[in-house]
Short mmCIF file of C-alpha atoms and ligand atoms in Angstrom, two decimals:
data_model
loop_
_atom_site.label_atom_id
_atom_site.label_comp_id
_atom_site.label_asym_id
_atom_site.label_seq_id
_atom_site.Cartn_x
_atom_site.Cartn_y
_atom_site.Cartn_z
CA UNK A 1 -22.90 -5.25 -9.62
CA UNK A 2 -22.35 -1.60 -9.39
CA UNK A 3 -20.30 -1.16 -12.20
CA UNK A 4 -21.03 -0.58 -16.20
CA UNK A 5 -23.36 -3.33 -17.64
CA UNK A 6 -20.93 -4.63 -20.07
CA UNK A 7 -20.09 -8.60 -19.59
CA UNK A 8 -16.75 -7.68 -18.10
CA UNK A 9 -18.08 -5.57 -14.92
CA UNK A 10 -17.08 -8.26 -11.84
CA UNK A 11 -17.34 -6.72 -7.89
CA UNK A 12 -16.59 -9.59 -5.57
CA UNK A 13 -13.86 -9.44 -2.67
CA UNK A 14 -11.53 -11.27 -4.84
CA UNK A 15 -11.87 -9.58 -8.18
CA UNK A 16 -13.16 -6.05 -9.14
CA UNK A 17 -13.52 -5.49 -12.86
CA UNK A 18 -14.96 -2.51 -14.82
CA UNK A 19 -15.60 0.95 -14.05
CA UNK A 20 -16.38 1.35 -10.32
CA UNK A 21 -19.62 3.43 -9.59
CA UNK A 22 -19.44 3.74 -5.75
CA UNK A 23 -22.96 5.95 -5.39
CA UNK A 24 -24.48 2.68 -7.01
CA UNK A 25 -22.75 0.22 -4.97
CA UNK A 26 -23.74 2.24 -1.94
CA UNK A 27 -27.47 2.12 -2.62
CA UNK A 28 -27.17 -1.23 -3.38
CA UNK A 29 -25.09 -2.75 -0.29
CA UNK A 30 -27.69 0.03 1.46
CA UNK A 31 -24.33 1.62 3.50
CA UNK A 32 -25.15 5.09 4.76
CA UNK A 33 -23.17 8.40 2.94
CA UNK A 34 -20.28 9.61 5.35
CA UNK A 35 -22.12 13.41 5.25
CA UNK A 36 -21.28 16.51 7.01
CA UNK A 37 -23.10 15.91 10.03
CA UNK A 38 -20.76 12.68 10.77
CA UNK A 39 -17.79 14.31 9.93
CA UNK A 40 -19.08 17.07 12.69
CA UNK A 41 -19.75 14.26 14.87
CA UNK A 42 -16.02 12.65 14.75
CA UNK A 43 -14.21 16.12 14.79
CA UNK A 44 -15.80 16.31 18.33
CA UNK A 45 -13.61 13.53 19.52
CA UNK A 46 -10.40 14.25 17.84
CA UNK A 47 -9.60 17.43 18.76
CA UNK A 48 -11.07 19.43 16.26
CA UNK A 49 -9.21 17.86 13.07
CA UNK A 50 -10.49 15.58 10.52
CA UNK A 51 -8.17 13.55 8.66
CA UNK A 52 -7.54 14.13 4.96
CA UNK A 53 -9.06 10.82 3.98
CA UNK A 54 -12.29 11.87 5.72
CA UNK A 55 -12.31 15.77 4.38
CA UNK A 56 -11.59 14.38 1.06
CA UNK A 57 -14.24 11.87 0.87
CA UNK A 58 -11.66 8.55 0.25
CA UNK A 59 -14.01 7.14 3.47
CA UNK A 60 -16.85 7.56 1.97
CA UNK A 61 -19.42 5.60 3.39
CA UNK A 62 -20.57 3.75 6.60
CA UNK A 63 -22.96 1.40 8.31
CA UNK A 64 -23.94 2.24 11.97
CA UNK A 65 -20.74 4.79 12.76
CA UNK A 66 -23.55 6.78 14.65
CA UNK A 67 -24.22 3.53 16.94
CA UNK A 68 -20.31 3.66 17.50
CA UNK A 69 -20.20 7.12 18.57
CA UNK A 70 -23.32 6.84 20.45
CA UNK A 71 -21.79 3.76 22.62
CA UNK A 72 -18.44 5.69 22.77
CA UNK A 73 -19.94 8.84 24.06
CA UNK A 74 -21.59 6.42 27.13
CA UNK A 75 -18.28 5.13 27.68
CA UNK A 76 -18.69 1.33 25.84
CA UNK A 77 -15.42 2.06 23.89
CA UNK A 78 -15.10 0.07 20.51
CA UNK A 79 -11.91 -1.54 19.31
CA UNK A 80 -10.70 -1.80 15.08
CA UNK A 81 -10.40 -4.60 13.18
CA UNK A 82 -9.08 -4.76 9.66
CA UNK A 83 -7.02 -7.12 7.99
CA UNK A 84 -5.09 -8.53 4.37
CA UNK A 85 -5.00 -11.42 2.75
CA UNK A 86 -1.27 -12.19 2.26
CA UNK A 87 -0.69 -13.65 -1.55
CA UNK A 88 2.15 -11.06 -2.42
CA UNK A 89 3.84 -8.15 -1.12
CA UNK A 90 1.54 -5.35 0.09
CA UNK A 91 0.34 -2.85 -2.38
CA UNK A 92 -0.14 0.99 -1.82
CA UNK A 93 -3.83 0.51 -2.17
CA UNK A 94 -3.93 -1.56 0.93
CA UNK A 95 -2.68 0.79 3.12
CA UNK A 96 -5.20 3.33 2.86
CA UNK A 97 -7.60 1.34 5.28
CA UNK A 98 -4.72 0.72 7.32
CA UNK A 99 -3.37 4.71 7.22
CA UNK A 100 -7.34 5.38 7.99
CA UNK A 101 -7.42 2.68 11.13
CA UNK A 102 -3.83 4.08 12.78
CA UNK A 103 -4.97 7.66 12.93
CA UNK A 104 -8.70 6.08 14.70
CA UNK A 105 -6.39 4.42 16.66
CA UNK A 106 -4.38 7.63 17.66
CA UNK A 107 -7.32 9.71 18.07
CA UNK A 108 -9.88 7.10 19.82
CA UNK A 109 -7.25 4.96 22.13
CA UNK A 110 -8.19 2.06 21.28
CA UNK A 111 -8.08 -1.71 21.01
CA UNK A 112 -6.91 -2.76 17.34
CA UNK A 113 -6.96 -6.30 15.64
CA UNK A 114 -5.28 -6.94 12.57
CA UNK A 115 -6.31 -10.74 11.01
CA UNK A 116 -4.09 -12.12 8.07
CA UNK A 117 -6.13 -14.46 6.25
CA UNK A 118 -3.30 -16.93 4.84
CA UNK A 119 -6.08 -19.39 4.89
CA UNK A 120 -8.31 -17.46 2.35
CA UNK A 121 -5.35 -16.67 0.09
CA UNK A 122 -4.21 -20.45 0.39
CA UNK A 123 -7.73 -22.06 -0.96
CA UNK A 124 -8.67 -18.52 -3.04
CA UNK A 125 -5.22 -18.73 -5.49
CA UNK A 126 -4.58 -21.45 -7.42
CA UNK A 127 -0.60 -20.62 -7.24
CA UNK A 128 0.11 -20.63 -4.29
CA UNK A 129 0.97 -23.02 -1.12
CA UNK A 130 0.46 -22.85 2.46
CA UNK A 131 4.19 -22.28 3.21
CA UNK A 132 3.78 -19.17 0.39
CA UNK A 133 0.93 -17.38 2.43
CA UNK A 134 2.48 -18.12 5.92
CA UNK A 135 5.62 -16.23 4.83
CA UNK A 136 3.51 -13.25 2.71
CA UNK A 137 1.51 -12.79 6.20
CA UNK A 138 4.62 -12.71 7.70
CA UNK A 139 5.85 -9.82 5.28
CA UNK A 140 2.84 -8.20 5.16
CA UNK A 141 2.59 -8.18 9.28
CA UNK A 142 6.17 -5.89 8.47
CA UNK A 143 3.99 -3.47 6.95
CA UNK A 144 1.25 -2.76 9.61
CA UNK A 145 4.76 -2.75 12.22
CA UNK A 146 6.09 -0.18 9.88
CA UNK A 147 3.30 2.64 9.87
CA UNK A 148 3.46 2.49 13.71
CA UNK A 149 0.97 1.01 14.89
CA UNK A 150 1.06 1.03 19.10
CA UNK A 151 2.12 -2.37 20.17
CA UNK A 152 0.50 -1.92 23.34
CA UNK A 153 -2.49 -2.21 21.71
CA UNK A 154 -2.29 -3.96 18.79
CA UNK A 155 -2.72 -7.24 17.95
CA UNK A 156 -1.73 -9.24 14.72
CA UNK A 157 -3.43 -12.67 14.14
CA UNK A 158 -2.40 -14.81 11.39
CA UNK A 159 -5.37 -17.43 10.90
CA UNK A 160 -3.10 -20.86 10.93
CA UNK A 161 -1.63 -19.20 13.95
CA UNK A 162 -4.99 -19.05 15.50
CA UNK A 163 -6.88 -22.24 14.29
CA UNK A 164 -7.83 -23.98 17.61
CA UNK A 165 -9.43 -19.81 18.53
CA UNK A 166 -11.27 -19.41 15.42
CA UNK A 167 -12.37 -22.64 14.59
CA UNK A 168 -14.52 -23.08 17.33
CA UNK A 169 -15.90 -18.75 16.69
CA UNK A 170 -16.22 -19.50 13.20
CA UNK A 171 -18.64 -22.98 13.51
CA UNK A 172 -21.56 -21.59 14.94
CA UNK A 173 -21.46 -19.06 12.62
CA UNK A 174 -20.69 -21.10 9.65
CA UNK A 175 -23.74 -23.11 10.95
CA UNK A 176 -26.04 -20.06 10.10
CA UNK A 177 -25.18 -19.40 6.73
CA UNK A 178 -25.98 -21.77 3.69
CA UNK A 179 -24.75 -22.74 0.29
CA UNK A 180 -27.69 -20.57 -1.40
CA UNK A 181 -26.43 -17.37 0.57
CA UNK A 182 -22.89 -17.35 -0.12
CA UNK A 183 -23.26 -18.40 -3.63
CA UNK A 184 -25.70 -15.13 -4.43
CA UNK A 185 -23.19 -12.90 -1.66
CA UNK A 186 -19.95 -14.08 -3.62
CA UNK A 187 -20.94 -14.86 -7.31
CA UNK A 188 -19.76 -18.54 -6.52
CA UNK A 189 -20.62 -21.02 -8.92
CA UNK A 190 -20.26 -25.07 -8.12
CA UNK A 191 -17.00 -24.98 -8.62
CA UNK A 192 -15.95 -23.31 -5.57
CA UNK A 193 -13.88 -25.76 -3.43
CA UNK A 194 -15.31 -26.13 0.10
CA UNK A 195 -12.79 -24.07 1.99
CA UNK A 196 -13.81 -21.28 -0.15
CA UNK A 197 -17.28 -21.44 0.74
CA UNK A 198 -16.71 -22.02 4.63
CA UNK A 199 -13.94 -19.01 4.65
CA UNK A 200 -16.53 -16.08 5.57
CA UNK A 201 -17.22 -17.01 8.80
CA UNK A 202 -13.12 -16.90 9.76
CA UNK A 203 -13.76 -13.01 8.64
CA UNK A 204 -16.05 -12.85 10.96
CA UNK A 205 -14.41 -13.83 13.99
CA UNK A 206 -12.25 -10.90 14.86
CA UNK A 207 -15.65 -8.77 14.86
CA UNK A 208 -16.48 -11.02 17.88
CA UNK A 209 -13.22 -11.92 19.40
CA UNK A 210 -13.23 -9.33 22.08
CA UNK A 211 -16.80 -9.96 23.21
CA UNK A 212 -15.82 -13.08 23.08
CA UNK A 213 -12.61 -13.03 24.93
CA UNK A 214 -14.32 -10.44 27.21
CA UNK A 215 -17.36 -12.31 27.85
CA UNK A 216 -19.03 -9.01 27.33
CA UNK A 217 -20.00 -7.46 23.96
CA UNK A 218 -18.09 -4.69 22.66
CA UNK A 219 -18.39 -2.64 20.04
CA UNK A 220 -16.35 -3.00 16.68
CA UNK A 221 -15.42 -0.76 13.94
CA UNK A 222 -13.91 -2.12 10.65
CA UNK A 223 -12.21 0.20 8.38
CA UNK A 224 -11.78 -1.31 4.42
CA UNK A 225 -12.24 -0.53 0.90
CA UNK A 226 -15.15 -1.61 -0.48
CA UNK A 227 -14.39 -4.86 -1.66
CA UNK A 228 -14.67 -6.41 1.69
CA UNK A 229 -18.63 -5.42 2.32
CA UNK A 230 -20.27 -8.22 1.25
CA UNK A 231 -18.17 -9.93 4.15
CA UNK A 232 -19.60 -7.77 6.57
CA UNK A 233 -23.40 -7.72 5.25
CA UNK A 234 -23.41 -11.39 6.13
CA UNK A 235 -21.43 -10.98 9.19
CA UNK A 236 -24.14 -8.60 10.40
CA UNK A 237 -26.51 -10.63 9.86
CA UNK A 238 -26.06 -13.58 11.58
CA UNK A 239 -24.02 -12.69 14.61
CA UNK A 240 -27.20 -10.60 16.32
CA UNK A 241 -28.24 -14.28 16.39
CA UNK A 242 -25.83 -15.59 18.27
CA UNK A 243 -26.17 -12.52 20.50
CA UNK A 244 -23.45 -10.19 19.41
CA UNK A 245 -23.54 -6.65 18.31
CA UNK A 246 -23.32 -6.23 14.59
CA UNK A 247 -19.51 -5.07 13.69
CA UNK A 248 -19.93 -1.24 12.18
CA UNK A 249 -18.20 -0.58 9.26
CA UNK A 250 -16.48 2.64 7.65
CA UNK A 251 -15.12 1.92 3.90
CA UNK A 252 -13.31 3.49 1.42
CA UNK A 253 -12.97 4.18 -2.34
CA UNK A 254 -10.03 2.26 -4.39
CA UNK A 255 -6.46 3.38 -5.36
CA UNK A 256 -6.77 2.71 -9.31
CA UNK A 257 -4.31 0.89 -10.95
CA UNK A 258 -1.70 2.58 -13.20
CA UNK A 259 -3.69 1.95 -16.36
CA UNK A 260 -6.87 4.52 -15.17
CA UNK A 261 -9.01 5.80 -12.59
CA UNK A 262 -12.05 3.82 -12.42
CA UNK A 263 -11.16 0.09 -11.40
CA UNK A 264 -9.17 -1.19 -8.25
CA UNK A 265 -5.19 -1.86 -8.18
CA UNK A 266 -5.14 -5.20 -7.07
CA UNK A 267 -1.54 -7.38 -7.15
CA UNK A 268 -2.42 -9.56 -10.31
CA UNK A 269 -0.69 -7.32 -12.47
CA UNK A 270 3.13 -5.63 -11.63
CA UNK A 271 2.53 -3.17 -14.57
CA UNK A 272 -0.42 -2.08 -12.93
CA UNK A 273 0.78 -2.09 -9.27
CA UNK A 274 3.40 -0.69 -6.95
CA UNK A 275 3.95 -2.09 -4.08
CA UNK A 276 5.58 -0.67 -1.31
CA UNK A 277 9.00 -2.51 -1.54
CA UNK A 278 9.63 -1.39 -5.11
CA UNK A 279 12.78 0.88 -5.35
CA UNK A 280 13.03 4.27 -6.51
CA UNK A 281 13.74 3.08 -10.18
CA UNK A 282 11.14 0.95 -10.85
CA UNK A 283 8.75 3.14 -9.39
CA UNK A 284 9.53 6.12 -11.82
CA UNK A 285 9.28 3.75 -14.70
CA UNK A 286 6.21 2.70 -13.75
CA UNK A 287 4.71 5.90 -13.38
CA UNK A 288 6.23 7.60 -16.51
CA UNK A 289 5.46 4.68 -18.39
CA UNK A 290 1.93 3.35 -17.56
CA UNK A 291 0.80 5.75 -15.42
CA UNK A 292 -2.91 7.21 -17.37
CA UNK A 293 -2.97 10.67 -18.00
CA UNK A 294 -5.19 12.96 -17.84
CA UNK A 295 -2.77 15.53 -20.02
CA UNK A 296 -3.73 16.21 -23.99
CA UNK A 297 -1.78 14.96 -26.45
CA UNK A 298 0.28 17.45 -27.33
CA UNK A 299 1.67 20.83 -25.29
CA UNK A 300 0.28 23.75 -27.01
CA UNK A 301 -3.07 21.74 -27.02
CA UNK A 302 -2.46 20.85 -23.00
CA UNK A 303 -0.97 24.84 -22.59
CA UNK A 304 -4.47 25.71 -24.46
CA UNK A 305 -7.26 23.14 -22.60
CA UNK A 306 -5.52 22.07 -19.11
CA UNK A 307 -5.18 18.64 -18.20
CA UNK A 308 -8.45 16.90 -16.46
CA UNK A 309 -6.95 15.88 -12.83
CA UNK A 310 -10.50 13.74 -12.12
CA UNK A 311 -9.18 10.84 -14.61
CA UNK A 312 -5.01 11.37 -13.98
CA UNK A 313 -3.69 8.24 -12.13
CA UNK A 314 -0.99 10.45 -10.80
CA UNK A 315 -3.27 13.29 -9.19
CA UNK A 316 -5.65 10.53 -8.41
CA UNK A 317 -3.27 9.09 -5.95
CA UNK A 318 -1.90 12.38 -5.16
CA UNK A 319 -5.28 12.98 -3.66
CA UNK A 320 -6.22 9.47 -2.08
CA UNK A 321 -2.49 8.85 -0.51
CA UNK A 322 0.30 11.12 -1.27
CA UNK A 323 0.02 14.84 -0.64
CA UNK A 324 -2.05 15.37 2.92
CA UNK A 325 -1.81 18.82 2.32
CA UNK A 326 -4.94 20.31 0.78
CA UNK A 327 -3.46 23.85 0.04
CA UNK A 328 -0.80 21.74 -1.72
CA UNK A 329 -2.85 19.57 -4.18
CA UNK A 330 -5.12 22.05 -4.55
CA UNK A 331 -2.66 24.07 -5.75
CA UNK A 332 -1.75 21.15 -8.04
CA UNK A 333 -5.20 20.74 -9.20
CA UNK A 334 -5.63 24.49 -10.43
CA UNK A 335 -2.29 24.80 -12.33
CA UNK A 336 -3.09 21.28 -14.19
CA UNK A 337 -6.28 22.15 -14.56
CA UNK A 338 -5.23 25.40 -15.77
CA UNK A 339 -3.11 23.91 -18.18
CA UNK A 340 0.14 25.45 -16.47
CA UNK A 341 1.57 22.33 -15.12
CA UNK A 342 2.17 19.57 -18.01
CA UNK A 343 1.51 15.67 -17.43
CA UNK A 344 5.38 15.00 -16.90
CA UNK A 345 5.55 17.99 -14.06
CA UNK A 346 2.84 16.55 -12.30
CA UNK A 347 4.23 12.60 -12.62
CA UNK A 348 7.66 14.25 -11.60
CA UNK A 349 5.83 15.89 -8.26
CA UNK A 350 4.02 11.97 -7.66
CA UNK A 351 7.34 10.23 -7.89
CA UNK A 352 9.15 12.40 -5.54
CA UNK A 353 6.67 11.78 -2.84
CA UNK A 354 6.34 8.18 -3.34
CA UNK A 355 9.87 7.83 -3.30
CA UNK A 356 10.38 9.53 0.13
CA UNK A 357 7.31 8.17 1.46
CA UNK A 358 8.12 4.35 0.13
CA UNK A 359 12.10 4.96 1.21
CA UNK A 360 10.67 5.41 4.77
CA UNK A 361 8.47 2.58 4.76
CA UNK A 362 11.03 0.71 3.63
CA UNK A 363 13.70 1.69 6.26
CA UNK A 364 10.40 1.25 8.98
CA UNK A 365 10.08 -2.19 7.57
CA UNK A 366 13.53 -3.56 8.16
CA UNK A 367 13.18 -2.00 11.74
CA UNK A 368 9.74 -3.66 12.00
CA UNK A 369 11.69 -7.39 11.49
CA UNK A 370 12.90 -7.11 15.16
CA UNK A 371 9.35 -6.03 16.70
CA UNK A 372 6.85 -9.07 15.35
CA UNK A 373 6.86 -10.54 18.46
CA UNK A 374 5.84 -7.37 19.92
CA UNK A 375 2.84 -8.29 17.77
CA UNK A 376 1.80 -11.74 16.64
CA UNK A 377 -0.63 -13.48 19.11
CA UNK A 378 -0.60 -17.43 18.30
CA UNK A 379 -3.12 -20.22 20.05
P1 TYM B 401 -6.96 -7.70 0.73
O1 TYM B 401 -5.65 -8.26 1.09
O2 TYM B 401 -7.49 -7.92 -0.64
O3 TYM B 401 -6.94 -6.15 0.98
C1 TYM B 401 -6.49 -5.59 2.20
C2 TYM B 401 -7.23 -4.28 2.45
O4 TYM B 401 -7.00 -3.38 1.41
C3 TYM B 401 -8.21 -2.97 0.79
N1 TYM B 401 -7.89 -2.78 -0.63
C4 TYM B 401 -7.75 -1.57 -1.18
N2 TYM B 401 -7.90 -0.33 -0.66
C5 TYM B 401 -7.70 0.72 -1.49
N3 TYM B 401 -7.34 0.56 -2.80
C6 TYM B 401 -7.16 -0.65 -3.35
N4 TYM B 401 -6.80 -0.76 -4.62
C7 TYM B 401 -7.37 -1.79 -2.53
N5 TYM B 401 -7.29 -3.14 -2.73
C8 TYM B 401 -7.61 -3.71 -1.55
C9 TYM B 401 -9.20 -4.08 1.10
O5 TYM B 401 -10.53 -3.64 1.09
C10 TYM B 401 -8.76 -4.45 2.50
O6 TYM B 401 -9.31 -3.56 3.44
N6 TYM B 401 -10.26 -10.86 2.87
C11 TYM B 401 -9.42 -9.69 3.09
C12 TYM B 401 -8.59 -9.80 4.35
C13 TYM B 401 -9.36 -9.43 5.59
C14 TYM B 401 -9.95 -8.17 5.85
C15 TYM B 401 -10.57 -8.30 7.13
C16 TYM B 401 -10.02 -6.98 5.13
C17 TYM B 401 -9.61 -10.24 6.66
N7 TYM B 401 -10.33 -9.55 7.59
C18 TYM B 401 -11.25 -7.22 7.70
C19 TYM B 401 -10.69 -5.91 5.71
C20 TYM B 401 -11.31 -6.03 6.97
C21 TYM B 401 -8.50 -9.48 1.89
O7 TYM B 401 -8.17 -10.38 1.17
O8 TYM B 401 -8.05 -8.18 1.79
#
């Protein structure tokens, strides 16, 4: 599904394999383009600025972000929800949505609901035990504390926490959606174990929770990468018929792993992944080591042809993450384009900025240890 048609190509929430082709996924999960005259839209409401995920096209595409605005300009203010399943440390892909939802959060004032699915991760991975995902939601809950998130209005739900709440959200939900649907949404096959067929409708019940809580329905926006859409299609689907607004979604494109630019980094794989508690030396190993290139092979040739930034892991997440200044990557672009700046110059430039950037997460995250209660809501 939207990737090459060899045998290997795989696009589920739990495994993406192949070369991603996100025009064709878009046409076929039918999610709208995120075009100028949305971008126009949003810069009304945040002063004028756009944020470099958005003017860079990382959030690329939508489903009903008009609706939101429309209900926001009448005053029916939406809240976020996003969330992570916890089966290791967090990964630098994962906090793009989560960059993306603090700065909508900033901007819009609003309501924000982080769910950590230690449920999904416990029946999804064969490895691991309950006591394993408790304590990675736990970690990972560090992480959303550490990019400063407001604690006013922020609210992180870890789904064992929360059972007695979302059990009885999730059942009439679960009620509406059958074996036949979730097999063809999810690529299951009859070996699925029960808990992973039942687990969509906990993913849905954060998109409710406030109308629920409320007794009123409010809007919600969900910020993700892609991944997670086939969550949301159902989701939208059947909660219109249990009255509810259908949650809006706004998703992005992947961080690639190390090894090239077309897949998803996902935690399977260490040489393939950093995550944000890796320390300044294993980080520059990483990159100079497995990092793809998009350099030539040798310097006069490179000096000659210029690198090709489009398929360089390094520019790559340069672009989706690392350097929010466009005059600066641009100005990275042309010279390695151009052939002036070599492969090593440019990982050098990469490692330096995800060293200060990680080195401040890091410090956040230790900070972060004292504030979870500031955070976690519990039955
Ligand atoms: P999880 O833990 O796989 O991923 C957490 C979030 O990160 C996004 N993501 C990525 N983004 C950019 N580059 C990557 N390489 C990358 N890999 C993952 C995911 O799309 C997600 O937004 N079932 C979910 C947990 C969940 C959730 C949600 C996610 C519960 N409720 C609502 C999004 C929205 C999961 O396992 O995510």
């Amino acid at each position: 599904m939207g990737t090459n048609d060899n045998e290997e190509s795989v696009f589920t929430p739990w495994e993406v394999r192949g070369k991603v082709d996100y025009q064709r996924l878009m046409k076929e999960f039918g999610t709208e383009p995120v075009n100028e005259k949305l971008l126009n839209r949003i810069k009304k409401h945040t002063s004028g600025s756009l944020h470099f995920m958005l003017r860079r096209g990382i959030f690329f595409t939508h489903r009903d972000m008009n609706w939101i605005l429309d209900e926001y300009e009448k005053g029916n203010k939406f809240y976020l929800y996003t969330g992570r399943g916890p089966s290791d440390h967090t990964h630098i892909g994962h906090i793009v949505p989560w960059i993306f939802t603090k700065w909508l959060q900033e901007k819009f004032k609003t309501k924000f609901i982080f769910q950590l699915t230690d449920d999904e991760k416990y029946v999804f991975a064969d490895k691991l035990e309950m006591e394993d995902t408790y304590s990675y939601a736990l970690d990972n809950a560090l992480d959303i504390i550490a990019l400063g998130f407001d604690s006013k209005n922020t609210e992180i739900l870890i789904d064992t926490d929360n059972a007695k709440t979302f059990y009885k959200i999730a059942l009439p939900v679960a009620k509406r959606i059958t074996y036949s649907t979730v097999k063809s949404s999810f690529g299951f096959d009859n070996s699925m174990n029960i808990g992973g067929i039942f687990y969509t409708s906990i993913q849905a019940v954060p998109a409710i929770l406030e109308s629920v809580r409320q007794g009123k329905n409010i809007p919600c926006l969900i910020p993700h990468a892609i991944d997670q859409d086939p969550h949301f299609r159902l989701a939208r689907d059947v909660l219109p018929k249990l009255g509810y607004y259908k949650p809006a979604n706004i998703q992005c494109k992947f961080v690639p792993a190390l090894s090239g630019p077309d897949g998803k980094m996902s935690s399977s794989n260490p040489n393939e992944t950093i995550f944000v508690t890796d320390d300044p030396k294993s980080i520059k190993k990483k990159i100079n080591k497995y990092a793809f290139s998009g350099g030539r092979d040798t310097v006069s040739e490179h000096r000659e042809k210029g690198g090709d930034p489009d398929i360089d892991v390094s520019f790559q997440w340069l672009k989706i993450l690392f350097e929010p200044d466009d005059a600066k990557l641009n100005k990275i672009e042309e010279e390695y384009r151009s052939g002036e700046m070599l492969s090593g110059e440019l990982k050098a430039i990469l490692i330096e900025k995800m060293v200060k950037f990680l080195e401040d997460h890091q410090d956040a995250r230790e900070k972060a240890k004292d504030k979870l209660d500031d955070f976690l809501v519990k039955d």
